[in-house]
Amino acid sequence: MATLEEFRAETRAWLEASAPAELRGSFSHPFAGYWGGRKQHGATPESLRWLALMAERGWTAPTWPTRYGGGGLSRAEDGVLQQELRRLRLPPPLVGFGLIMLGPTLLEFGSEPQKLAHLPAICRGEVRWCQGYSEPNAGSDLAALACKAVRDGDGWLVNGQKVWTSYADLSDCIFCLVRTNSEGPRQSGISFLLLDLEQPGISVRPIQLISGASPFCEVFFEDARAPLQNLVHQVDAGWTVAKALLRHERAFVGEIFASSVGGGESELVALARRNLAAAEGPLPDALLRDAIARNAMDERCFLLTLQRVKEDMVADQRPGPVASILKIEGTELNQRRHALAMRIAGPGGLGWQGAGFDERSLQLPRQWLRSRGNSIEGGTTEIQLNIIAKRVLGLPSAGGPS
Amino acid sequence: MSFRLDEEQRLLQQTARELFSKRSPVSRVRSLAEGPGHSEELWRELAELGWVGLAFPEELEGSGLGHFELAILLEEAGRQLAPEPFIASVLLGGMALLHGENAGLRQTWLPAVARGEARLGLAWQEAGSRYDAQQIETRAEAVEGGWRLHGSKLQVMDGGTAQALVVSARLADGGIALFLVESQADGVRCTRQQLLDGRRADLLELEAVQVGPAQLVAGPETGAALLERVLDLARVGLCAEMLGGMSRAFEDTLAYLQSRVQFGVPIGSFQALQHRAARLFCALEMARTAVLAAARCADQRPEKLPELASLAKARCSETYLLVGYEGVQLFGGAGMTEEVDIGLFLKRAAVAAVSLGDAAWHRARWAGLKGY
């Protein structure tokens, strides 16, 4: 068995020899890469080449077993691979919800035929997946979902609606929570079902946000069909699957989020210098100076807290109570940062389109408006506070001690 | 940099928690004005445990540990609102001698401080300085064989119980120097000032106080930098004390939410109050991060100390006050009574928030450090 250092040397040599020159140095974000799929949206010749090269080695999903198209690497080897990719600042060869959400979930709950049917296609970027969880009447209260699947001959017949489905318009398939039983406790009548979006029973409509275009869509099901074998785990046991998937989602979203925090201070200072016509020295507006320093110090404190949570994770092998504050603190930090940018820009932040605004200033109001959603998506701040109150602080449930 | 406590540090934390809760009940604060401002007996006990000299090197009879360990200790002292003069004697006065230029003073005083026999302090604040230690009106007039000090210093932390104080003064050429002035020296007058949290500070008046080169802690080349460094180290210690106080105040509040019954249920079952408690938890954990980071930084990356000390002090100043305000509100009428402890934490928060620079001052300092 090769040592880690041998693995590193081989990996480095292979990457140096094979990685497309056009992509080297182009890394920007762990989620900025090619999403794959039948529609090949956003594909370029080099991104397709990079995907094919990496998928060939199983390195689009480095730690998955090789029989499902993965690389069969240990965590340590994967760590080395990621370091080597980072060394050349290469973008990930493939990103998407198949890799980060559905794949790990199928590995945990899928049957052998399901794993063989779906995982290799995910690894090769042939099928792009989206997530059908929320519904118009099931937001924070996800278990209220009503999109219904009934047995119909050799398959499932699905009727209902999903909402906030990211990239449904660009995806090929959807993994859904559907109601298969209306009796008994709500959580125990839910199943986890895989559907192909390319069928007459499904229509997709993009959602326009207050900030403009968005990846979010509504998905409508009218007698949509799925074969029987597309139900993951057992009938009516989908809630267990859903919770596991949310864990994978949160782990990843946390990582993405952490990598996007930072750099706020220099951007805000630069914005202030342009808007206050103060090229150097202390900013002449003491209130804005204070607000920028506050934001920068909050940002630093948040990044240090992330580091603290990571150390706890490594040492204790599970997230500690401090992890529960990250969603609230992180999203509100982001919101304050965008609100402050608007305040600094003043009239320069009001432009929506037309003459006299550059691209950067047109982004300001859009980012500011978009940031308002941060404390709603992925578990509202209020739900997070409920969780802290009950699970961390041990406060009694409403209506008396339980 | 790690935020985690190792085995020995956890043991220190546990031992300190037991000792302070046994020897220093929060109720002590109510009668502080009647004594010297701290307990001589407890101070000697702490010295015998090696805790007063915890962060002094072993050759000066210290324990050779760091500011991180000192922060652990101060957090526990803060949980009980214990007023023992760690910050004045160990961090302000002691660190000035330890990091100053004068080896003789260090040898003479620090072992005695570590043994609990002598106490020091730092007189830096003046009527016109607010939080800026470089604003100094106190003069060091050059005379035959040394200097003569003239001026007055405000709110010298535990100044009246110290045997000697490090005093900042302006030289004739504008440079800043630090001198060690013995409390009994001619021309020195210390008058007790009682603060709203029961702690003692002293007004120090210097009238032609004679000092020689033997009492020079730092000359003009290093005086200003030493002053800043010592204040930053003391800020880290003060923040640790504040963290302990706010943690305890929060725990008391949480216990009250669970036990107080209105409308037939514990008030902690009401979502409006649960969310306030959860918000406090978030704020507290962010403050804890800042304090741990600053304490580690004091030991491991002194070049980053100014920004991390300011980060911690700005955070702790706001969070301790927030926890105090919210605590009084959540305790309801009881929170307004002198009998219930939560108000003592609010008072301590108010004083500590201002000591060594308030939140806004530290944000301005941060902006200056970052070049805007």
mmCIF file with all atom_site columns, C-alpha atoms in Angstrom, chain A residues 31 34-37 60-61 64 68 94-107 118-131 166-167 171-175 192 194 245 248 252:
data_model
loop_
_atom_site.group_PDB
_atom_site.id
_atom_site.type_symbol
_atom_site.label_atom_id
_atom_site.label_alt_id
_atom_site.label_comp_id
_atom_site.label_asym_id
_atom_site.label_entity_id
_atom_site.label_seq_id
_atom_site.pdbx_PDB_ins_code
_atom_site.Cartn_x
_atom_site.Cartn_y
_atom_site.Cartn_z
_atom_site.occupancy
_atom_site.B_iso_or_equiv
_atom_site.pdbx_formal_charge
_atom_site.auth_seq_id
_atom_site.auth_comp_id
_atom_site.auth_asym_id
_atom_site.auth_atom_id
_atom_site.pdbx_PDB_model_num
ATOM 1  C CA . PHE A 1 31  ? -19.173 25.437 -5.410  1.00 0.00 ? 31  PHE A CA 1
ATOM 2  C CA . TYR A 1 34  ? -19.327 22.503 -13.753 1.00 0.00 ? 34  TYR A CA 1
ATOM 3  C CA . TRP A 1 35  ? -22.669 21.032 -12.633 1.00 0.00 ? 35  TRP A CA 1
ATOM 4  C CA . GLY A 1 36  ? -22.960 18.292 -15.240 1.00 0.00 ? 36  GLY A CA 1
ATOM 5  C CA . GLY A 1 37  ? -26.273 16.897 -16.484 1.00 0.00 ? 37  GLY A CA 1
ATOM 6  C CA . THR A 1 60  ? -15.230 13.457 -8.721  1.00 0.00 ? 60  THR A CA 1
ATOM 7  C CA . ALA A 1 61  ? -16.337 11.528 -5.606  1.00 0.00 ? 61  ALA A CA 1
ATOM 8  C CA . TRP A 1 64  ? -16.955 6.779  -2.580  1.00 0.00 ? 64  TRP A CA 1
ATOM 9  C CA . TYR A 1 68  ? -20.040 2.984  -7.636  1.00 0.00 ? 68  TYR A CA 1
ATOM 10 C CA . LEU A 1 94  ? -17.932 18.486 -10.783 1.00 0.00 ? 94  LEU A CA 1
ATOM 11 C CA . VAL A 1 95  ? -20.287 20.040 -8.265  1.00 0.00 ? 95  VAL A CA 1
ATOM 12 C CA . GLY A 1 96  ? -23.943 19.565 -7.462  1.00 0.00 ? 96  GLY A CA 1
ATOM 13 C CA . PHE A 1 97  ? -26.574 18.087 -5.237  1.00 0.00 ? 97  PHE A CA 1
ATOM 14 C CA . GLY A 1 98  ? -26.000 14.564 -6.540  1.00 0.00 ? 98  GLY A CA 1
ATOM 15 C CA . LEU A 1 99  ? -22.478 14.603 -5.106  1.00 0.00 ? 99  LEU A CA 1
ATOM 16 C CA . ILE A 1 100 ? -23.148 16.355 -1.832  1.00 0.00 ? 100 ILE A CA 1
ATOM 17 C CA . MET A 1 101 ? -26.696 15.303 -0.952  1.00 0.00 ? 101 MET A CA 1
ATOM 18 C CA . LEU A 1 102 ? -28.166 12.380 -2.849  1.00 0.00 ? 102 LEU A CA 1
ATOM 19 C CA . GLY A 1 103 ? -24.967 10.346 -3.152  1.00 0.00 ? 103 GLY A CA 1
ATOM 20 C CA . PRO A 1 104 ? -24.120 10.171 0.560   1.00 0.00 ? 104 PRO A CA 1
ATOM 21 C CA . THR A 1 105 ? -27.795 9.459  1.276   1.00 0.00 ? 105 THR A CA 1
ATOM 22 C CA . LEU A 1 106 ? -27.965 6.561  -1.190  1.00 0.00 ? 106 LEU A CA 1
ATOM 23 C CA . LEU A 1 107 ? -24.711 5.176  0.197   1.00 0.00 ? 107 LEU A CA 1
ATOM 24 C CA . HIS A 1 118 ? -27.533 6.208  -9.780  1.00 0.00 ? 118 HIS A CA 1
ATOM 25 C CA . LEU A 1 119 ? -24.115 6.678  -8.185  1.00 0.00 ? 119 LEU A CA 1
ATOM 26 C CA . PRO A 1 120 ? -21.923 6.046  -11.276 1.00 0.00 ? 120 PRO A CA 1
ATOM 27 C CA . ALA A 1 121 ? -24.082 8.435  -13.313 1.00 0.00 ? 121 ALA A CA 1
ATOM 28 C CA . ILE A 1 122 ? -23.647 11.081 -10.629 1.00 0.00 ? 122 ILE A CA 1
ATOM 29 C CA . CYS A 1 123 ? -19.872 10.551 -10.557 1.00 0.00 ? 123 CYS A CA 1
ATOM 30 C CA . ARG A 1 124 ? -19.610 10.949 -14.316 1.00 0.00 ? 124 ARG A CA 1
ATOM 31 C CA . GLY A 1 125 ? -21.775 14.076 -14.261 1.00 0.00 ? 125 GLY A CA 1
ATOM 32 C CA . GLU A 1 126 ? -24.345 12.509 -16.559 1.00 0.00 ? 126 GLU A CA 1
ATOM 33 C CA . VAL A 1 127 ? -27.374 13.282 -14.417 1.00 0.00 ? 127 VAL A CA 1
ATOM 34 C CA . ARG A 1 128 ? -27.993 16.537 -12.576 1.00 0.00 ? 128 ARG A CA 1
ATOM 35 C CA . TRP A 1 129 ? -30.165 16.274 -9.468  1.00 0.00 ? 129 TRP A CA 1
ATOM 36 C CA . CYS A 1 130 ? -32.275 18.762 -7.542  1.00 0.00 ? 130 CYS A CA 1
ATOM 37 C CA . GLN A 1 131 ? -33.921 18.585 -4.138  1.00 0.00 ? 131 GLN A CA 1
ATOM 38 C CA . SER A 1 166 ? -32.809 25.207 -6.584  1.00 0.00 ? 166 SER A CA 1
ATOM 39 C CA . TYR A 1 167 ? -31.915 24.724 -10.267 1.00 0.00 ? 167 TYR A CA 1
ATOM 40 C CA . SER A 1 171 ? -31.729 19.533 -13.619 1.00 0.00 ? 171 SER A CA 1
ATOM 41 C CA . ASP A 1 172 ? -32.653 16.122 -14.997 1.00 0.00 ? 172 ASP A CA 1
ATOM 42 C CA . CYS A 1 173 ? -33.984 14.416 -11.911 1.00 0.00 ? 173 CYS A CA 1
ATOM 43 C CA . ILE A 1 174 ? -35.381 15.296 -8.522  1.00 0.00 ? 174 ILE A CA 1
ATOM 44 C CA . PHE A 1 175 ? -35.228 13.564 -5.136  1.00 0.00 ? 175 PHE A CA 1
ATOM 45 C CA . PHE A 1 192 ? -38.148 9.425  -0.229  1.00 0.00 ? 192 PHE A CA 1
ATOM 46 C CA . LEU A 1 194 ? -36.572 9.676  -7.081  1.00 0.00 ? 194 LEU A CA 1
ATOM 47 C CA . LEU A 1 245 ? -29.728 14.168 3.974   1.00 0.00 ? 245 LEU A CA 1
ATOM 48 C CA . HIS A 1 248 ? -25.084 16.161 4.698   1.00 0.00 ? 248 HIS A CA 1
ATOM 49 C CA . PHE A 1 252 ? -21.619 21.204 3.125   1.00 0.00 ? 252 PHE A CA 1
#
